[in-house]
mmCIF file of C-alpha atoms in Angstrom:
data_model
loop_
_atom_site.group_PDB
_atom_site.id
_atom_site.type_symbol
_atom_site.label_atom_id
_atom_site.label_comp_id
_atom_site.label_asym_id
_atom_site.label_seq_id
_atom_site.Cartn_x
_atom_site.Cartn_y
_atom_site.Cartn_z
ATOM 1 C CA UNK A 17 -25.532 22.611 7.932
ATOM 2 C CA UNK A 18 -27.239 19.384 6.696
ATOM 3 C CA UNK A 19 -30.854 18.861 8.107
ATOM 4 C CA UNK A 20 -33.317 16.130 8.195
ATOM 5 C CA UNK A 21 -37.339 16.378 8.504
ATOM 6 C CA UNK A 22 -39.677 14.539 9.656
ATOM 7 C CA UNK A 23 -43.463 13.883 10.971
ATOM 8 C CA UNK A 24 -43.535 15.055 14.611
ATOM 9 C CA UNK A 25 -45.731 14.638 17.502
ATOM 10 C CA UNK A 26 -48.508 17.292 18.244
ATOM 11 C CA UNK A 27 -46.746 16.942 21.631
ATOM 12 C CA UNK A 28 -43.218 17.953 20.129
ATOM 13 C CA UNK A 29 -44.994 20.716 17.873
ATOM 14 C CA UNK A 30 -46.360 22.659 20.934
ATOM 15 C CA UNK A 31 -43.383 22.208 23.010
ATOM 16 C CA UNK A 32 -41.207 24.095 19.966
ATOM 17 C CA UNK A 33 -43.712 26.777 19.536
ATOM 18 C CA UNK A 34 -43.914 27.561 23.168
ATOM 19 C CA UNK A 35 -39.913 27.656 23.433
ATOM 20 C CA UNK A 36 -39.985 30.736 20.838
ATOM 21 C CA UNK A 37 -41.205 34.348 21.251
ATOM 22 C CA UNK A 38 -43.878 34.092 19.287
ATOM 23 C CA UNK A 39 -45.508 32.699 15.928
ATOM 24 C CA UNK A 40 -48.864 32.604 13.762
ATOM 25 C CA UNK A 41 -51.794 31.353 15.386
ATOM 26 C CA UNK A 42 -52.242 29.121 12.300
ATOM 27 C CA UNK A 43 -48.983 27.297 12.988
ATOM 28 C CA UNK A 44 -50.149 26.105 15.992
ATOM 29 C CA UNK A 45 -51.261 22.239 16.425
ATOM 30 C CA UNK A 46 -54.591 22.632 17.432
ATOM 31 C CA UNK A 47 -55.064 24.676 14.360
ATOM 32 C CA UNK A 48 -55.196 21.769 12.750
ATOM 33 C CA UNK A 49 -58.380 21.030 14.601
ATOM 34 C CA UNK A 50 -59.719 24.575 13.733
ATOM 35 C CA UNK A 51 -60.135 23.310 10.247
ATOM 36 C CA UNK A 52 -61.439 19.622 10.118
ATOM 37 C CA UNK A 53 -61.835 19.791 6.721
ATOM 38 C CA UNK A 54 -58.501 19.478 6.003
ATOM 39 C CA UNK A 55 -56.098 16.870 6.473
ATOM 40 C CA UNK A 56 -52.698 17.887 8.975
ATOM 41 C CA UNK A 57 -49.269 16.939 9.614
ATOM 42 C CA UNK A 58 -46.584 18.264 11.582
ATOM 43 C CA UNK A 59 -43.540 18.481 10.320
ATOM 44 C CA UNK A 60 -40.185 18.998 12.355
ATOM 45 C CA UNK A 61 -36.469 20.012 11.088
ATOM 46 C CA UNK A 62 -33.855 18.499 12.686
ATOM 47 C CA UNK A 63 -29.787 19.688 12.505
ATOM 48 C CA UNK A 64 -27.133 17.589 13.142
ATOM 49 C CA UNK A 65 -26.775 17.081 16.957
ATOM 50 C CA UNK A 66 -30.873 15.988 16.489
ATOM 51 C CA UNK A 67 -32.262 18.933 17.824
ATOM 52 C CA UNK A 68 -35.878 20.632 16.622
ATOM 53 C CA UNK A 69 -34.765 24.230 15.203
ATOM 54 C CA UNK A 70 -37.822 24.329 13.008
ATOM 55 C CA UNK A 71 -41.726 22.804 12.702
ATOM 56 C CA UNK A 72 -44.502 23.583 10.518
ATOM 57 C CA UNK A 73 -48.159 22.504 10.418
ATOM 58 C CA UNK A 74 -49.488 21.327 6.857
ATOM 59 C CA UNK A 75 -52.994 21.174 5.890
ATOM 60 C CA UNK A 76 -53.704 18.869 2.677
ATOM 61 C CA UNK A 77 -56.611 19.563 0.584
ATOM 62 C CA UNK A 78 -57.426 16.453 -1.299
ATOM 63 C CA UNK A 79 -58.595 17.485 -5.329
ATOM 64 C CA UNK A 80 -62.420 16.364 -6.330
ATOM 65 C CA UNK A 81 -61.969 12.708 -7.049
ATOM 66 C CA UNK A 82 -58.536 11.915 -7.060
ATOM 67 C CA UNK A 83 -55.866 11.045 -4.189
ATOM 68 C CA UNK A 84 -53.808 13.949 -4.765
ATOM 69 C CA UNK A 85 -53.608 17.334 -2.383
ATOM 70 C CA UNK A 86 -52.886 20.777 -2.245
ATOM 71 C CA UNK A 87 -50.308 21.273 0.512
ATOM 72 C CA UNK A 88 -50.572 24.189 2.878
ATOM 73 C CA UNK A 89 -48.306 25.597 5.701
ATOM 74 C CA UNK A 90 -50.487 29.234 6.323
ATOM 75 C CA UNK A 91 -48.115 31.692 7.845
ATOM 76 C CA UNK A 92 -45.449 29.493 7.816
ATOM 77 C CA UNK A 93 -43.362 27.028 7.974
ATOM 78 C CA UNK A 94 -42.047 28.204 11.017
ATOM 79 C CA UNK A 95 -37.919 27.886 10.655
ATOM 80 C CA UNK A 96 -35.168 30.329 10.324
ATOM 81 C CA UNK A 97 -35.733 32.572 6.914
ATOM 82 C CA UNK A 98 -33.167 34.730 6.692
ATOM 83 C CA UNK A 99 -30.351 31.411 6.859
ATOM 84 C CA UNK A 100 -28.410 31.651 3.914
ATOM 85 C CA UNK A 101 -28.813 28.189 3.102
ATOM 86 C CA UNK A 102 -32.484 28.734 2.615
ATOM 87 C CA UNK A 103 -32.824 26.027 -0.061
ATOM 88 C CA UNK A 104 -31.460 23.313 2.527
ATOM 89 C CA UNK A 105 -34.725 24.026 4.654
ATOM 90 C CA UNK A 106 -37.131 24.120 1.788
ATOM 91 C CA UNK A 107 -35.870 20.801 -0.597
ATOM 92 C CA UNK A 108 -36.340 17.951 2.214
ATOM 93 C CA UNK A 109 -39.929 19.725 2.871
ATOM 94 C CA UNK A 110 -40.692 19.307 -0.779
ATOM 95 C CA UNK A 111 -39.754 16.017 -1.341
ATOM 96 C CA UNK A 112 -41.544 14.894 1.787
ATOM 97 C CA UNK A 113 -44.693 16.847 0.455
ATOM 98 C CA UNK A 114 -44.460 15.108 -2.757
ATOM 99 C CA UNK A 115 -44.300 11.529 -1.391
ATOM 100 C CA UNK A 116 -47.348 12.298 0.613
ATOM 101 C CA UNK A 117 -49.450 12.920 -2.806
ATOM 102 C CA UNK A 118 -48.910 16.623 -2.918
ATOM 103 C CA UNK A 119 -49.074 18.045 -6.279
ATOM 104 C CA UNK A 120 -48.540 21.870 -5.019
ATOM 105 C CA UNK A 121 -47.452 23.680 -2.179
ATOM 106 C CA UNK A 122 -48.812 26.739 -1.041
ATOM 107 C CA UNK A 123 -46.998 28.431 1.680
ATOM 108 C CA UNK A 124 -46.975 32.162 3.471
ATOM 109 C CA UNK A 125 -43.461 32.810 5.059
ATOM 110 C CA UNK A 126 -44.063 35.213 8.003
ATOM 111 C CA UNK A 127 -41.144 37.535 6.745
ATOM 112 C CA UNK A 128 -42.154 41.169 6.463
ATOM 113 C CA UNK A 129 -40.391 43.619 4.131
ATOM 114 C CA UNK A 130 -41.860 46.937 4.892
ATOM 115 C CA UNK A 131 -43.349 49.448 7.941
ATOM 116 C CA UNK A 132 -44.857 52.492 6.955
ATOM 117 C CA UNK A 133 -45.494 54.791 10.369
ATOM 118 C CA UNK A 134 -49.815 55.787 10.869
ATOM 119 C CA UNK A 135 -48.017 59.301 10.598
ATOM 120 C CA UNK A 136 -46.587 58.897 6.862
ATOM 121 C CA UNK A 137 -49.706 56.732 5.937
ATOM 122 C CA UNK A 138 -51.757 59.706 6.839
ATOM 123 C CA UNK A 139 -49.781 62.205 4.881
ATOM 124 C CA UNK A 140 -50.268 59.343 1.975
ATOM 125 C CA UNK A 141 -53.842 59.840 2.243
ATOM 126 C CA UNK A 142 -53.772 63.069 2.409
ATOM 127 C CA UNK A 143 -51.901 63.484 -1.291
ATOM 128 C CA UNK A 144 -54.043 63.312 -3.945
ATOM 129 C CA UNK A 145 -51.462 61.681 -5.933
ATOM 130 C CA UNK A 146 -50.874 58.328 -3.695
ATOM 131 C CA UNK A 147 -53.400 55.567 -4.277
ATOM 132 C CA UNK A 148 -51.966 52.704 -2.717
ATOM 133 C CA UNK A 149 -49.391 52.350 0.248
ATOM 134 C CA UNK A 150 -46.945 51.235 -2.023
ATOM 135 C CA UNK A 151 -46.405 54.842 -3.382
ATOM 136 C CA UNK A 152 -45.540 56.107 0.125
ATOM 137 C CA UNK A 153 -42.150 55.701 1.081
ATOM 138 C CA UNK A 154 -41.631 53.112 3.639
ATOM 139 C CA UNK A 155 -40.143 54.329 6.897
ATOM 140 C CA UNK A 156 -38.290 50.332 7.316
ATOM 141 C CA UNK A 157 -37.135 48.344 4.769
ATOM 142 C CA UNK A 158 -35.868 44.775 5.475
ATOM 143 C CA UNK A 159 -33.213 43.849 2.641
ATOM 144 C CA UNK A 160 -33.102 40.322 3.386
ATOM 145 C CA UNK A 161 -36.892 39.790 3.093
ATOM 146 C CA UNK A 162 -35.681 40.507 -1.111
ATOM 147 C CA UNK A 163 -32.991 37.971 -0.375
ATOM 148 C CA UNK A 164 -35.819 35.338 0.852
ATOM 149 C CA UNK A 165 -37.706 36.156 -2.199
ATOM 150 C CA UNK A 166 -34.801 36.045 -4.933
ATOM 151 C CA UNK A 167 -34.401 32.747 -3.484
ATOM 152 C CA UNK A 168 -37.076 31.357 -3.504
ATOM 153 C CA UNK A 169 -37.645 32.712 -7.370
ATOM 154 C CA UNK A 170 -34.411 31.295 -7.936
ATOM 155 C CA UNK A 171 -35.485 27.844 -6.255
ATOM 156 C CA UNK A 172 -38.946 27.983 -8.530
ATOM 157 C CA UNK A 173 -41.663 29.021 -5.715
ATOM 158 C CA UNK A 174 -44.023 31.261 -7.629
ATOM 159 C CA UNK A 175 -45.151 34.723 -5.943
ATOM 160 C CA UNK A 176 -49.276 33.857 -5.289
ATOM 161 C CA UNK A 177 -51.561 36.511 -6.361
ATOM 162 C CA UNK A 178 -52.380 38.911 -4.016
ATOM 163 C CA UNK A 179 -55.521 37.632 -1.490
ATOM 164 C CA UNK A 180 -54.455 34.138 -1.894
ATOM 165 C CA UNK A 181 -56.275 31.158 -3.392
ATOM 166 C CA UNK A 182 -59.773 31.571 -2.213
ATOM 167 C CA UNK A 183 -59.505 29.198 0.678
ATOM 168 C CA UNK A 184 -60.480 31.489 3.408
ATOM 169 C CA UNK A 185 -57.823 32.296 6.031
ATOM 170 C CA UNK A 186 -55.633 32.852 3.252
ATOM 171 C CA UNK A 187 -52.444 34.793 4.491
ATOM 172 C CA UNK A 188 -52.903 38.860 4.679
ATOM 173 C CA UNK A 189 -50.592 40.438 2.332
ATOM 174 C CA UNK A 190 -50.882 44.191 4.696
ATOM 175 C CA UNK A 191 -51.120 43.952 8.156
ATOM 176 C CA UNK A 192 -51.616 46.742 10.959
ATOM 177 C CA UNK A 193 -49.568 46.482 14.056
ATOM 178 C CA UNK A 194 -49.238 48.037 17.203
ATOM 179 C CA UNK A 195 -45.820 47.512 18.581
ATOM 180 C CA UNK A 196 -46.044 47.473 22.139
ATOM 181 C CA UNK A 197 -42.360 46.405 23.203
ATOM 182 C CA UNK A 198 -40.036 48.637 25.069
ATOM 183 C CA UNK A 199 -43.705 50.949 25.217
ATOM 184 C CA UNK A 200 -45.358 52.617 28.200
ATOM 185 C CA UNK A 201 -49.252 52.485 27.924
ATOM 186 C CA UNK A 202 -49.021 55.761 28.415
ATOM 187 C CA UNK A 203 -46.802 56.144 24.928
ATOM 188 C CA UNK A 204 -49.473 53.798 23.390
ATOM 189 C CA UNK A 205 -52.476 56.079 24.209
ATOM 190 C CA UNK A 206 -50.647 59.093 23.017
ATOM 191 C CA UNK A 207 -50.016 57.940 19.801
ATOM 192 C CA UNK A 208 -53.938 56.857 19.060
ATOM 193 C CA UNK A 209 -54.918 59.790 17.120
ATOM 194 C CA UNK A 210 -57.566 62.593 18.245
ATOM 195 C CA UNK A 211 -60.548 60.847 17.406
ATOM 196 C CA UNK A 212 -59.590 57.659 18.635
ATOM 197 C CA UNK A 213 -58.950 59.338 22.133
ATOM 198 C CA UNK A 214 -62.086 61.294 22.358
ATOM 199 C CA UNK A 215 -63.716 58.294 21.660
ATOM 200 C CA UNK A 216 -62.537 56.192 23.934
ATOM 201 C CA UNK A 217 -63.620 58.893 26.411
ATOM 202 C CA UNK A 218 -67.072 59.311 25.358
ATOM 203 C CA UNK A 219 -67.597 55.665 25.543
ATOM 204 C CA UNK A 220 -66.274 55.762 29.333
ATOM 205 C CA UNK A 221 -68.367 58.765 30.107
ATOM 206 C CA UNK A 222 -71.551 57.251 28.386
ATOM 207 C CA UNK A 223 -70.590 53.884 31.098
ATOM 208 C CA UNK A 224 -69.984 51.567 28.068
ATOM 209 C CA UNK A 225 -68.217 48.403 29.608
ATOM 210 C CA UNK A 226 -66.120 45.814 28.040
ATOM 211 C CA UNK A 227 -66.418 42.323 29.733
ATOM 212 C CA UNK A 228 -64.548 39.116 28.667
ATOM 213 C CA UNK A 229 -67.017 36.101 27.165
ATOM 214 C CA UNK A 230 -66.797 32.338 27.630
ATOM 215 C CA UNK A 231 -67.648 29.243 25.466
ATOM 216 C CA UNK A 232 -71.704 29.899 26.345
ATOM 217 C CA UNK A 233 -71.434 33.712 24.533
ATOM 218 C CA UNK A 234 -70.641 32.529 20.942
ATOM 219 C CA UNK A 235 -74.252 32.587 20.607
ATOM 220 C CA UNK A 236 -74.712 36.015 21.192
ATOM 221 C CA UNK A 237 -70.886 36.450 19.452
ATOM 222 C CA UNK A 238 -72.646 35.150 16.399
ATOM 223 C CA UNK A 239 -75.683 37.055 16.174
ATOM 224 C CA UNK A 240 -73.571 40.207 16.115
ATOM 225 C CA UNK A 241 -71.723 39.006 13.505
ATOM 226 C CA UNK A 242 -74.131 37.815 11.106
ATOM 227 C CA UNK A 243 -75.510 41.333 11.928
ATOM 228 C CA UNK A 244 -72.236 42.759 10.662
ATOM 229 C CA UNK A 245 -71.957 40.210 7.874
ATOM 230 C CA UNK A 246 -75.214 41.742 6.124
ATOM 231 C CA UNK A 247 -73.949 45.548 6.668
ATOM 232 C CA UNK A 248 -70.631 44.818 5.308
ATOM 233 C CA UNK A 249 -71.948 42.143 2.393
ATOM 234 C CA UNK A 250 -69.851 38.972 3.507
ATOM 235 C CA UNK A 251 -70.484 35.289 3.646
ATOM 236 C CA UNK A 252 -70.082 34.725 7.713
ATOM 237 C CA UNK A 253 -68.603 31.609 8.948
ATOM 238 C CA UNK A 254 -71.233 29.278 10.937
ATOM 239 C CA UNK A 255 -71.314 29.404 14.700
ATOM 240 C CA UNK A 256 -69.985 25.716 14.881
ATOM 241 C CA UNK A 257 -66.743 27.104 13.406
ATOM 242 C CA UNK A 258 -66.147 29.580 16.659
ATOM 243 C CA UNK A 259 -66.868 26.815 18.885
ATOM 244 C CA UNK A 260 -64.767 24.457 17.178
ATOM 245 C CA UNK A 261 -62.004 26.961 17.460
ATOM 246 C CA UNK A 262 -62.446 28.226 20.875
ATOM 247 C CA UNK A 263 -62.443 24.366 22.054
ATOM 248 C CA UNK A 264 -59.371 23.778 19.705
ATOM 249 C CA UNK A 265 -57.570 26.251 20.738
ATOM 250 C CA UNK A 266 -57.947 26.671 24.177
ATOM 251 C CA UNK A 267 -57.672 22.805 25.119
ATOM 252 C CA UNK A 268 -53.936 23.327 23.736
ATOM 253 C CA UNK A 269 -53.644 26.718 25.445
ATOM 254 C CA UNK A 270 -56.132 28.399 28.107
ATOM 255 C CA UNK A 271 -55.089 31.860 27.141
ATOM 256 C CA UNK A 272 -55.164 30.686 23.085
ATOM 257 C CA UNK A 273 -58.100 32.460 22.504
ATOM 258 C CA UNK A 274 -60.552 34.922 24.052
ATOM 259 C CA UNK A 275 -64.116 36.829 23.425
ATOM 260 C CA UNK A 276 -64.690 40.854 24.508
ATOM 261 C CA UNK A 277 -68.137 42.218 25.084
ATOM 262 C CA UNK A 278 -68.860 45.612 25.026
ATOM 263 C CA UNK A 279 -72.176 46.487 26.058
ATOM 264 C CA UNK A 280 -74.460 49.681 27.452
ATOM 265 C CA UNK A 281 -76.685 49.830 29.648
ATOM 266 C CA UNK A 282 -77.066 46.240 29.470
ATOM 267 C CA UNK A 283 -77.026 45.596 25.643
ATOM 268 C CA UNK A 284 -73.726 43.882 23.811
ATOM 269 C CA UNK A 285 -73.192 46.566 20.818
ATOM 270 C CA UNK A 286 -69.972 45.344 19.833
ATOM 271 C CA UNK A 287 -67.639 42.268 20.187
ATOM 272 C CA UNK A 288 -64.182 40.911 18.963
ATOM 273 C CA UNK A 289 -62.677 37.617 19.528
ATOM 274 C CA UNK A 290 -58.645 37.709 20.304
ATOM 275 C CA UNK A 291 -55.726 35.055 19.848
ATOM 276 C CA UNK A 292 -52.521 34.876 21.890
ATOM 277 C CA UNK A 293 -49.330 33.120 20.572
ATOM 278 C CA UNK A 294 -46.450 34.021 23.166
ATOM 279 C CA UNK A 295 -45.844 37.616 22.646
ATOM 280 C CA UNK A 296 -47.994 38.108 19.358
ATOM 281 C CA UNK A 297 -51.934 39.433 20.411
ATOM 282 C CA UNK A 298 -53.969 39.500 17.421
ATOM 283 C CA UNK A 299 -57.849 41.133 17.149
ATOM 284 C CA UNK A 300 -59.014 38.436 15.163
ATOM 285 C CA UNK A 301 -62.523 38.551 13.912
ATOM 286 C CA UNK A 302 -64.602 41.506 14.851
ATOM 287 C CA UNK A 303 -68.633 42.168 15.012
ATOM 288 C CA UNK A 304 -71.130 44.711 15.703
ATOM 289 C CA UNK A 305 -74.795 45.967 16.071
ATOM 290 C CA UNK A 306 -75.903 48.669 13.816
ATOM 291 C CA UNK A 307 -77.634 50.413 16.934
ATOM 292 C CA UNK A 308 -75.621 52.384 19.774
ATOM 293 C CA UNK A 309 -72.496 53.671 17.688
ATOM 294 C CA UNK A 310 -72.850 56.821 19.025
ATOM 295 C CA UNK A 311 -71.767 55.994 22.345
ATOM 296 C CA UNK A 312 -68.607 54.302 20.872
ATOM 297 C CA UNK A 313 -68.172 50.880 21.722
ATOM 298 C CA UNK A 314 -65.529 49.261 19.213
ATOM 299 C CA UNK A 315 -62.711 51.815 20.087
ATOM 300 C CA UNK A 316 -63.594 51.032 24.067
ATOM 301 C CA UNK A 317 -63.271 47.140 23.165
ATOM 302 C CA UNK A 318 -60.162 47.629 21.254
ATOM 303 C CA UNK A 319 -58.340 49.502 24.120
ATOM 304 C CA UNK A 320 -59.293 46.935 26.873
ATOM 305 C CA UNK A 321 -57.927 44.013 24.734
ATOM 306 C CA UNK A 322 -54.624 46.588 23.909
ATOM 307 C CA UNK A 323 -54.668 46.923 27.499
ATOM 308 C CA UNK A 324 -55.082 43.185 28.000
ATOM 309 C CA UNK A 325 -52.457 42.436 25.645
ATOM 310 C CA UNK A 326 -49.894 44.502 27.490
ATOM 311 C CA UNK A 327 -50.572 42.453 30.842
ATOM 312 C CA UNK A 328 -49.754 39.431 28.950
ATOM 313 C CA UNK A 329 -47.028 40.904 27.898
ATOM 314 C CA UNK A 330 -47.209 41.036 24.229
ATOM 315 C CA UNK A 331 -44.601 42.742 21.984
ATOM 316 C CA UNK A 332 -47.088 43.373 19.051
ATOM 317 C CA UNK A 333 -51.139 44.018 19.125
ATOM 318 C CA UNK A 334 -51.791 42.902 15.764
ATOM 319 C CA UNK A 335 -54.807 44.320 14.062
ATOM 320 C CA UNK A 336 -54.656 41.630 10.820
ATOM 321 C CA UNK A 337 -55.697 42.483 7.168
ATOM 322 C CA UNK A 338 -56.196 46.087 5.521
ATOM 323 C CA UNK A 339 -56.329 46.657 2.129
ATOM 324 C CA UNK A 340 -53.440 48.027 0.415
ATOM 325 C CA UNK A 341 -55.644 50.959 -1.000
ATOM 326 C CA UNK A 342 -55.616 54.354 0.035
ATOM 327 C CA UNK A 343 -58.679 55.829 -2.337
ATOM 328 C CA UNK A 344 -61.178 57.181 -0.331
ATOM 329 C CA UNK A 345 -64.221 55.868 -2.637
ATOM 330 C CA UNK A 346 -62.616 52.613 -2.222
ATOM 331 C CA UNK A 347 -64.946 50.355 0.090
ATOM 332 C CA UNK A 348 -62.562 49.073 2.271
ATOM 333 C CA UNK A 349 -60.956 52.818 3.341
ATOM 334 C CA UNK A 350 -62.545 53.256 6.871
ATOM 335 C CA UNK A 351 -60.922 49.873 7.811
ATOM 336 C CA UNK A 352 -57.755 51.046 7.319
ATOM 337 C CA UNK A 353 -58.407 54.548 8.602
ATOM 338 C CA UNK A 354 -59.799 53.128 11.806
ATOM 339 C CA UNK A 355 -57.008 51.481 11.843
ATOM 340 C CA UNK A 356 -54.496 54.203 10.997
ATOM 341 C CA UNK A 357 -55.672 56.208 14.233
ATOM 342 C CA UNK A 358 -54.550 53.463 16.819
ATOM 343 C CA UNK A 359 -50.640 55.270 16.075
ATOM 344 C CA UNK A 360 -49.195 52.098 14.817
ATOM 345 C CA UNK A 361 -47.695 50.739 11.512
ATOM 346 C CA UNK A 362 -48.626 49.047 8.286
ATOM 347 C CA UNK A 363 -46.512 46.090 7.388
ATOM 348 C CA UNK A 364 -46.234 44.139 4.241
ATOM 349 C CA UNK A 365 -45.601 40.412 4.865
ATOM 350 C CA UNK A 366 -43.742 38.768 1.576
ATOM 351 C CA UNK A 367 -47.132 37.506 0.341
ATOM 352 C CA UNK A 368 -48.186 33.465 -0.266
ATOM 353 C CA UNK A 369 -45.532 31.487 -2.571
ATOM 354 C CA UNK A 370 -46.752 28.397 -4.776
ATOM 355 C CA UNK A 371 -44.864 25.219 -5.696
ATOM 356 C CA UNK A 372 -45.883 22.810 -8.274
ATOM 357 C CA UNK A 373 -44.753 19.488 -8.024
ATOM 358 C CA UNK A 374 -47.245 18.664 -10.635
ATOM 359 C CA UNK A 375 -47.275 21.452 -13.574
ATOM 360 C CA UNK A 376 -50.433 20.108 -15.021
ATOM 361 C CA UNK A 377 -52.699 19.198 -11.784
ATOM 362 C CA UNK A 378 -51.939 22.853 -10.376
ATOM 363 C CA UNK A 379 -52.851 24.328 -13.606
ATOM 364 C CA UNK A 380 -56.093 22.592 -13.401
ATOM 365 C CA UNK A 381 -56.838 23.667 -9.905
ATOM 366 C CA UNK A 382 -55.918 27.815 -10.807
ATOM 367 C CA UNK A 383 -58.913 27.119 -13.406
ATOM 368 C CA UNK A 384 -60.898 25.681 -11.117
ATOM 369 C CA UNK A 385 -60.008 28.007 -7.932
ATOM 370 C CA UNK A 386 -60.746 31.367 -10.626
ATOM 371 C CA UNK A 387 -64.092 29.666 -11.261
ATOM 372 C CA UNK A 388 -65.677 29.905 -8.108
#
């Protein structure tokens, strides 16, 4: 099967991502918008009769003082994976990428290799012996996510160290997912664990409500998560970059992206924004006070936008990153064990693959990227 690629139309982008199931939310257009900083293209793949069977959105990172870029599809390119002739998809993207200055590729294909069940991840944690969630047996393996990566090996794509380059946004190795396809909500509320039920009740009984937030809100979105950004020791992205992306992303899409409240007796407590790609829901960026825990607001939010999620129809409420680590003392734990107790699965994506098209220039920037 020979294939051509080429720059597409925003316009042509959309229209292929909205004729599949699903894909990332960073593989669509107006993600390009989401971060300015960067330059975009979208890229198209063409077979023989000329029609689209796969697009991708690059961002291009231009290197302190010279007119060359690091090239980067996050959780994608979005084209068939498992084809066997792989390397036919992957050279014409390469070559392209070089002529436009590229010196390296980074890229995250959204192939995942392993599940592990919330029910075998909890026996994990409950054996002194397993530290990590690669020691548990995996209850799915897929063999052709080795095939993808013998390939690329084989083609010269380097695996990327685990948590990316330091770019932000970079690509979650382990995910936790909720499947919610051929599911009753019924089945999906009997599988959240013990806690996570009584929980949920005690927030109803204490009259905790979760209401849906517009454009105006980020304000308030924000203060909660700089709140949460102090407790839990991170750097929090500016309020300009949540507008940016809720007027990005719902321009392309009104249903792209939406904001949950959950308040008592008048006060917000908690809050979450969400993103909707065809059937794929994620929980995107979450935030909350350090007062009124007690009357449980997070798990309330979470199963209004599961809820939600379902409506639209979603196959998957997607929870994003946890740590691989299953060591108690280790500080991101209760993540993952809040997590754990919503009854779905872990899932390891096949991680973020370099290229260098220029050995020495993406030396230089894996000094410079281990410096900051």
């Amino acid at each position: 099967m020979s294939l051509t690629l080429r720059t597409i139309s925003r316009e042509q982008h959309l229209a292929y991502i909205q004729s599949l199931p699903a894909a990332s939310h960073m593989q669509v257009p107006a993600w390009a918008d989401v971060k300015a900083e960067w330059r975009s293209e979208s890229l198209g793949w063409f077979d023989k009769t000329g029609e689209m069977v796969g697009a991708g959105l690059v961002l291009y990172r231009q290197l302190p003082k010279i007119k060359r870029y690091l090239a980067y599809l996050p959780e994608g390119p979005v084209i068939n994976w498992f084809a066997p002739n792989l390397v036919d998809w992957l050279e014409p993207m390469l070559a392209h990428l070089k002529q436009q200055g590229a010196f390296s590729v980074k890229m995250g294909p959204p192939v995942i290799i392993r599940r592990w069940e919330a029910t075998s991840i909890k026996k994990g944690i409950q054996d002194p012996d397993v530290k990590r969630l690669r020691d548990i047996e995996a209850d799915f393996i897929e063999p052709r996510a080795f095939e993808v990566s013998d390939k690329l090996r084989r083609m010269g794509w380097q695996q990327g160290e685990d948590g990316g380059a330091g770019f932000g946004d970079v690509q979650p190795r382990y995910v936790f997912q909720v499947p919610l396809a051929n599911r009753s909500l019924e089945e999906v509320h009997k599988n959240f664990n013990q806690l996570w039920r009584r929980n949920i009740k005690k927030a109803e009984k204490a009259g905790v409500e979760v209401v849906q937030g517009g454009y105006q809100d980020l304000e308030e979105w924000q203060r909660l998560y700089e709140i949460t950004a102090v407790r839990d020791r991170f750097r929090p992205r500016p309020l300009s970059y949540f507008q940016r992306m809720w007027s990005a992303l719902n321009n392309e899409d009104p249903n792209r992206m939406r904001l949950y409240f959950a308040r008592h007796e008048g006060v917000n407590l908690s809050a979450a924004t969400m993103l909707v790609v065809g059937g794929h829901v994620w929980y995107s960026y979450g935030a909350s006070d350090n007062i009124g825990r007690e009357v449980r607001p997070s798990n309330a939010m979470q199963w209004r936008m599961l809820r939600d999620a379902y409506a639209l129809g979603a196959t998957v409420y997607d929870l994003r990153g946890i740590s691989d680590s299953l060591d108690e003392t280790d500080h991101l734990f209760g993540l993952i064990q809040f997590k754990v107790g919503t009854g779905g699965q872990a899932a390891e994506y096949l991680g973020e693959w370099d290229f260098p098209l220029n050995k020495l220039l993406h030396k230089a920037l894996d000094i410079y990227m281990s410096r900051r």
